[in-house]
PDB file of C-alpha atoms in Angstrom:
ATOM      1  CA  MET A   1     -17.593  35.815 -16.618  1.00 50.00           C
ATOM      2  CA  THR A   2     -16.155  32.542 -15.318  1.00 48.00           C
ATOM      3  CA  ILE A   3     -13.747  30.315 -17.141  1.00 49.00           C
ATOM      4  CA  THR A   4     -13.688  26.645 -16.403  1.00 48.00           C
ATOM      5  CA  THR A   5     -10.928  24.380 -17.501  1.00 46.00           C
ATOM      6  CA  THR A   6     -10.821  20.665 -17.726  1.00 49.00           C
ATOM      7  CA  PRO A   7      -7.656  18.848 -16.766  1.00 50.00           C
ATOM      8  CA  ASN A   8      -5.528  17.867 -19.696  1.00 49.00           C
ATOM      9  CA  PRO A   9      -5.008  14.089 -19.598  1.00 51.00           C
ATOM     10  CA  ASP A  10      -1.709  14.520 -21.466  1.00 52.00           C
ATOM     11  CA  ALA A  11      -0.316  17.007 -18.943  1.00 49.00           C
ATOM     12  CA  PRO A  12       2.384  15.585 -16.705  1.00 48.00           C
ATOM     13  CA  LYS A  13       1.196  14.829 -13.229  1.00 49.00           C
ATOM     14  CA  SER A  14       3.241  16.257 -10.400  1.00 42.00           C
ATOM     15  CA  ASN A  15       4.262  14.135  -7.473  1.00 40.00           C
ATOM     16  CA  LYS A  16       6.951  14.326  -4.828  1.00 38.00           C
ATOM     17  CA  LEU A  17       9.435  12.331  -6.913  1.00 34.00           C
ATOM     18  CA  ASP A  18       9.042  14.751  -9.826  1.00 36.00           C
ATOM     19  CA  GLU A  19       9.694  17.704  -7.536  1.00 38.00           C
ATOM     20  CA  GLN A  20      12.911  16.294  -6.103  1.00 41.00           C
ATOM     21  CA  VAL A  21      16.234  17.310  -7.547  1.00 54.00           C
ATOM     22  CA  THR A  22      17.856  14.380  -9.278  1.00 79.00           C
ATOM     23  CA  TYR A  23      21.463  13.374  -9.733  1.00 81.00           C
ATOM     24  CA  ASP A  24      23.078  15.782 -12.178  1.00 87.00           C
ATOM     25  CA  PRO A  25      26.883  15.740 -12.287  1.00 91.00           C
ATOM     26  CA  ASN A  26      26.797  18.415 -15.016  1.00 93.00           C
ATOM     27  CA  HIS A  27      25.587  20.973 -12.490  1.00 92.00           C
ATOM     28  CA  LEU A  28      28.499  20.092 -10.218  1.00 94.00           C
ATOM     29  CA  LEU A  29      31.047  20.340 -13.037  1.00 95.00           C
ATOM     30  CA  ASP A  30      29.595  23.614 -14.341  1.00 95.00           C
ATOM     31  CA  SER A  31      29.587  25.071 -10.822  1.00 94.00           C
ATOM     32  CA  LEU A  32      33.238  24.143 -10.343  1.00 96.00           C
ATOM     33  CA  ILE A  33      34.158  25.719 -13.679  1.00 96.00           C
ATOM     34  CA  ASP A  34      32.389  28.931 -12.603  1.00 96.00           C
ATOM     35  CA  LYS A  35      33.855  28.975  -9.099  1.00 95.00           C
ATOM     36  CA  LEU A  36      37.393  28.350 -10.305  1.00 96.00           C
ATOM     37  CA  HIS A  37      37.004  30.816 -13.226  1.00 96.00           C
ATOM     38  CA  LEU A  38      37.938  28.184 -15.782  1.00 96.00           C
ATOM     39  CA  LYS A  39      37.128  28.166 -19.494  1.00 96.00           C
ATOM     40  CA  ASN A  40      36.055  24.588 -20.121  1.00 96.00           C
ATOM     41  CA  ASP A  41      36.188  20.918 -19.153  1.00 96.00           C
ATOM     42  CA  ALA A  42      39.813  20.609 -20.288  1.00 96.00           C
ATOM     43  CA  ALA A  43      40.854  23.334 -17.853  1.00 96.00           C
ATOM     44  CA  LEU A  44      38.814  21.633 -15.116  1.00 97.00           C
ATOM     45  CA  SER A  45      40.529  18.321 -15.780  1.00 96.00           C
ATOM     46  CA  ARG A  46      43.921  20.028 -15.428  1.00 96.00           C
ATOM     47  CA  ALA A  47      42.855  21.715 -12.188  1.00 96.00           C
ATOM     48  CA  LEU A  48      41.619  18.394 -10.768  1.00 96.00           C
ATOM     49  CA  GLU A  49      44.635  16.537 -12.179  1.00 95.00           C
ATOM     50  CA  VAL A  50      42.533  13.944 -14.001  1.00 96.00           C
ATOM     51  CA  ALA A  51      42.500  12.922 -17.649  1.00 95.00           C
ATOM     52  CA  PRO A  52      40.003  14.844 -19.822  1.00 95.00           C
ATOM     53  CA  PRO A  53      38.020  11.671 -20.662  1.00 95.00           C
ATOM     54  CA  VAL A  54      37.171  11.323 -16.958  1.00 95.00           C
ATOM     55  CA  ILE A  55      35.257  14.626 -17.046  1.00 96.00           C
ATOM     56  CA  SER A  56      33.576  13.604 -20.304  1.00 95.00           C
ATOM     57  CA  LYS A  57      32.498  10.240 -18.904  1.00 95.00           C
ATOM     58  CA  ILE A  58      31.078  11.921 -15.792  1.00 94.00           C
ATOM     59  CA  ARG A  59      29.152  14.403 -17.968  1.00 93.00           C
ATOM     60  CA  HIS A  60      27.655  11.566 -20.009  1.00 93.00           C
ATOM     61  CA  HIS A  61      26.721   9.510 -16.919  1.00 90.00           C
ATOM     62  CA  ARG A  62      29.155   6.742 -17.833  1.00 93.00           C
ATOM     63  CA  LEU A  63      31.292   7.260 -14.735  1.00 92.00           C
ATOM     64  CA  PRO A  64      30.125   8.269 -11.259  1.00 90.00           C
ATOM     65  CA  VAL A  65      31.866  10.951  -9.247  1.00 91.00           C
ATOM     66  CA  GLY A  66      34.031   8.786  -7.015  1.00 89.00           C
ATOM     67  CA  ALA A  67      35.165   9.530  -3.494  1.00 89.00           C
ATOM     68  CA  SER A  68      38.736  10.382  -4.467  1.00 93.00           C
ATOM     69  CA  LEU A  69      37.565  12.831  -7.145  1.00 94.00           C
ATOM     70  CA  LEU A  70      35.087  14.371  -4.724  1.00 94.00           C
ATOM     71  CA  ILE A  71      37.918  14.903  -2.225  1.00 94.00           C
ATOM     72  CA  ARG A  72      40.078  16.442  -4.956  1.00 96.00           C
ATOM     73  CA  MET A  73      37.209  18.786  -5.880  1.00 95.00           C
ATOM     74  CA  HIS A  74      37.007  19.779  -2.209  1.00 96.00           C
ATOM     75  CA  GLU A  75      40.743  20.488  -2.049  1.00 96.00           C
ATOM     76  CA  VAL A  76      40.748  22.581  -5.224  1.00 96.00           C
ATOM     77  CA  SER A  77      37.516  24.515  -4.666  1.00 95.00           C
ATOM     78  CA  ALA A  78      37.428  24.820  -0.847  1.00 94.00           C
ATOM     79  CA  LEU A  79      33.762  23.757  -1.010  1.00 94.00           C
ATOM     80  CA  SER A  80      32.719  21.233   1.605  1.00 93.00           C
ATOM     81  CA  ILE A  81      31.940  17.665   0.611  1.00 91.00           C
ATOM     82  CA  SER A  82      28.305  18.317   1.558  1.00 89.00           C
ATOM     83  CA  GLU A  83      28.173  21.352  -0.727  1.00 92.00           C
ATOM     84  CA  LEU A  84      29.692  19.374  -3.590  1.00 92.00           C
ATOM     85  CA  ARG A  85      27.233  16.518  -3.084  1.00 90.00           C
ATOM     86  CA  ASN A  86      24.337  18.982  -3.017  1.00 90.00           C
ATOM     87  CA  LEU A  87      25.536  20.523  -6.284  1.00 91.00           C
ATOM     88  CA  MET A  88      25.268  17.163  -8.022  1.00 89.00           C
ATOM     89  CA  GLY A  89      21.915  16.334  -6.445  1.00 86.00           C
ATOM     90  CA  ASP A  90      23.124  13.700  -3.977  1.00 77.00           C
ATOM     91  CA  ARG A  91      20.837  14.215  -0.994  1.00 72.00           C
ATOM     92  CA  ARG A  92      21.515  10.962   0.860  1.00 69.00           C
ATOM     93  CA  GLU A  93      22.034  11.293   4.596  1.00 64.00           C
ATOM     94  CA  LYS A  94      24.290   8.242   4.829  1.00 60.00           C
ATOM     95  CA  PHE A  95      26.208   6.045   2.459  1.00 57.00           C
ATOM     96  CA  ARG A  96      25.456   2.368   2.666  1.00 57.00           C
ATOM     97  CA  ILE A  97      28.260  -0.030   1.958  1.00 57.00           C
ATOM     98  CA  SER A  98      27.329  -3.558   1.074  1.00 58.00           C
ATOM     99  CA  ASP A  99      28.725  -6.231   3.372  1.00 59.00           C
ATOM    100  CA  LYS A 100      29.666  -8.122   0.189  1.00 56.00           C
ATOM    101  CA  GLN A 101      32.370  -5.568  -0.563  1.00 55.00           C
ATOM    102  CA  PHE A 102      34.429  -6.818   2.356  1.00 57.00           C
ATOM    103  CA  LYS A 103      34.087 -10.563   1.727  1.00 57.00           C
ATOM    104  CA  PRO A 104      36.334 -12.686  -0.467  1.00 61.00           C
ATOM    105  CA  LYS A 105      34.785 -13.673  -3.796  1.00 62.00           C
ATOM    106  CA  ASP A 106      34.589 -17.391  -2.945  1.00 65.00           C
ATOM    107  CA  LYS A 107      32.491 -16.677   0.178  1.00 61.00           C
ATOM    108  CA  ILE A 108      30.059 -14.554  -1.840  1.00 58.00           C
ATOM    109  CA  GLU A 109      29.637 -17.323  -4.407  1.00 64.00           C
ATOM    110  CA  ALA A 110      29.119 -19.904  -1.627  1.00 64.00           C
ATOM    111  CA  GLU A 111      26.373 -17.735  -0.078  1.00 64.00           C
ATOM    112  CA  MET A 112      24.669 -17.301  -3.437  1.00 66.00           C
ATOM    113  CA  GLN A 113      24.515 -21.058  -3.959  1.00 70.00           C
ATOM    114  CA  LYS A 114      22.724 -21.646  -0.631  1.00 63.00           C
TER     115      LYS A 114
END
């Protein structure tokens, strides 16, 4: 007996982008809570010496994990920066900094008007 199936047009199609891990700061925060044997986000905020709303804003994707917080996480957890970035799904090889970040505002506006 053979069973044949027809593809379901409503089924999600898999592609390489779907298979990649995406940015998820919750995984990073949960991993830190586990590693440091903490109870909750409030305890994590105390350990990292940041205000509790910072952790909440990161969890709700309203605030990115900044460089200074990433360094503080490294100091507290002894995890490398690479390990911390991997935990939150940041797989970039290099960080790109815009050349506009180093120019005075009036020069940026002058370039935009050209």
